[in-house]
Amino acid sequence: MKNGLIYTLLGLGVFFTAALSLSLGAMKIPFQDVLLILAKKVWLFKNIAVDEQYDTVLTIVRMPRVIMGLLVGAALGISGAAIQGIFRNPLAEPGLIGISSGASLFAVLIIAAETALLAGLGNLPGYYLLAFGSFAGAGIATFVVYQISRNDGRPNVATMLLAGIAVNALAGALTGLVTYMANDQQLRNITFWLLGSLSGATWQIVLCLVPFVFIPLILLPAMAKTLNAFALGETQAQQLGLPVGRVKRWVVVLATMAVGASVAVSGIISFVGLLVPHMVRLIFGVDNRRVLPASALLGALILTLADMIARKAVAPVELPIGVITALLGTPVFLYILIKDKKKITR
């Protein structure tokens, strides 16, 4: 199957999954009405007659949630693919090397201190502060893991994963300490970050998330050719004249930016960054020029599906989306670990 056709199918899959997600909820909206309302949002179809009640529910309640799910899924998918490419390891997922837990810790600290930090700020500046704080936490965790894993100037994969486990444990312990000291309101907000959810989506949060996700979505695919050279080894990439050090720094910064902002608005959503790139490589092969954009599309599709399952599995109660992705991702992680254990520990 040609790549263009696969991209088209992925794009259509994302669109129809998002439209189906928009139709589901406490008020069921017919699928054809969702399509008509979406068509009305396009300037050329503004004269289409639609149900005003459906339009209001979709515009105010459901569209922010679905769009936030698409952005977070795309961010996690492309970040996972880029991190795996830069570290040349199939298990190098943002959650495993401490990026997500570092971002979550700083988000929790800001939530716990929000009375002092966010007093006087509007919602949007507050969300930007949360996003920047999460980005800082993710960056610090990544820097620590990377520095610990370096041996003779090169990252050692086994050391990197062990350092990631240690950073995750430390961040988890500090998060637990903050949770223990939190009051009831703070505890409810912190629980949101720990379990992962899209239920807090608003247009303000979406606006806050857009720049943190779109910049990596644009710039990371531009580095795909260099990431392909990394598969040969850093020494070989340097001999080809590629700016290895600069590319590594930018990939880490961009992936950290996307994951940190995603954690800030949705909490920790595990395994999407691990699972999606592997599924894409089964379809497209290992060329990062195709893997990176396809991982963004498939990540958006899978997270939208997971959100639908979270909302409908035990309705009217809503499951945390992090539980769904963990249930789906853990068997895949174990499969990869067993299948490639010799290669991973080499």
C-alpha angles and dihedrals in degrees: 000000000000120000093238091057092048091050089049092050091048091049092049090046091054092048097048093042089052091047091049090049089052091054094054125081144082087314109045111219117197112250093236090054089053090053091048092050091048089050090051090055087062108085094230091060099042094123095063112121112236137168106273093211092053090046092053095048093048096045099045104030115019108030095061090051095048094044091048089051091051092049095046092045092049091047094050093044098051093039091053092050092048094047091049090049096049094046094036091226129120092213097052096112119158090245095050096053095048102259095119096042092048091051091046093050093054091044090053091048090052091047091050091049096038094114090064100031103041100035108125094014121113122236095266096052087045092055091047089052089051091049093048090046091052090047090053092049092048091048094050092048092049092048092050093048093046095048093048092049095052117109118177089347095308129098115249110218098213091047090047093055092046090048088050090054090050093048090047090051093048093046090047092051093049090046089052090050092052090046091052091053095044125106122236096273093046090046091056091050093046092050087059091060095045096054101035123234142169093209094104093060118139133159089256092058091046090053089050092050099046101079093043091054103034096054093057091041089057101038104038095062088052088064095050095103091055091046088055089057089052088065087070091053134271093269092055091046090053091048088056088059096250119149094243099171095047093047092049092052094048094046091051092046094048094045090047091050093052096044095042093053091044092052089048092060103030108023123232112336107181134208100012090104090048101041102042101057091050092052090048093050090054088059105032104024123234102305105124091207085073100025096060100053092038091051089055091052095044092044090055091048096048095046091050089051091047090051091053090051090048091053098042107032096082100008134207084033115066123224119219107259090225088066091055095048091046091052090050097040103043096070090048091049091051091047091053091045093052094040097049102027094120092050093045096051095042 
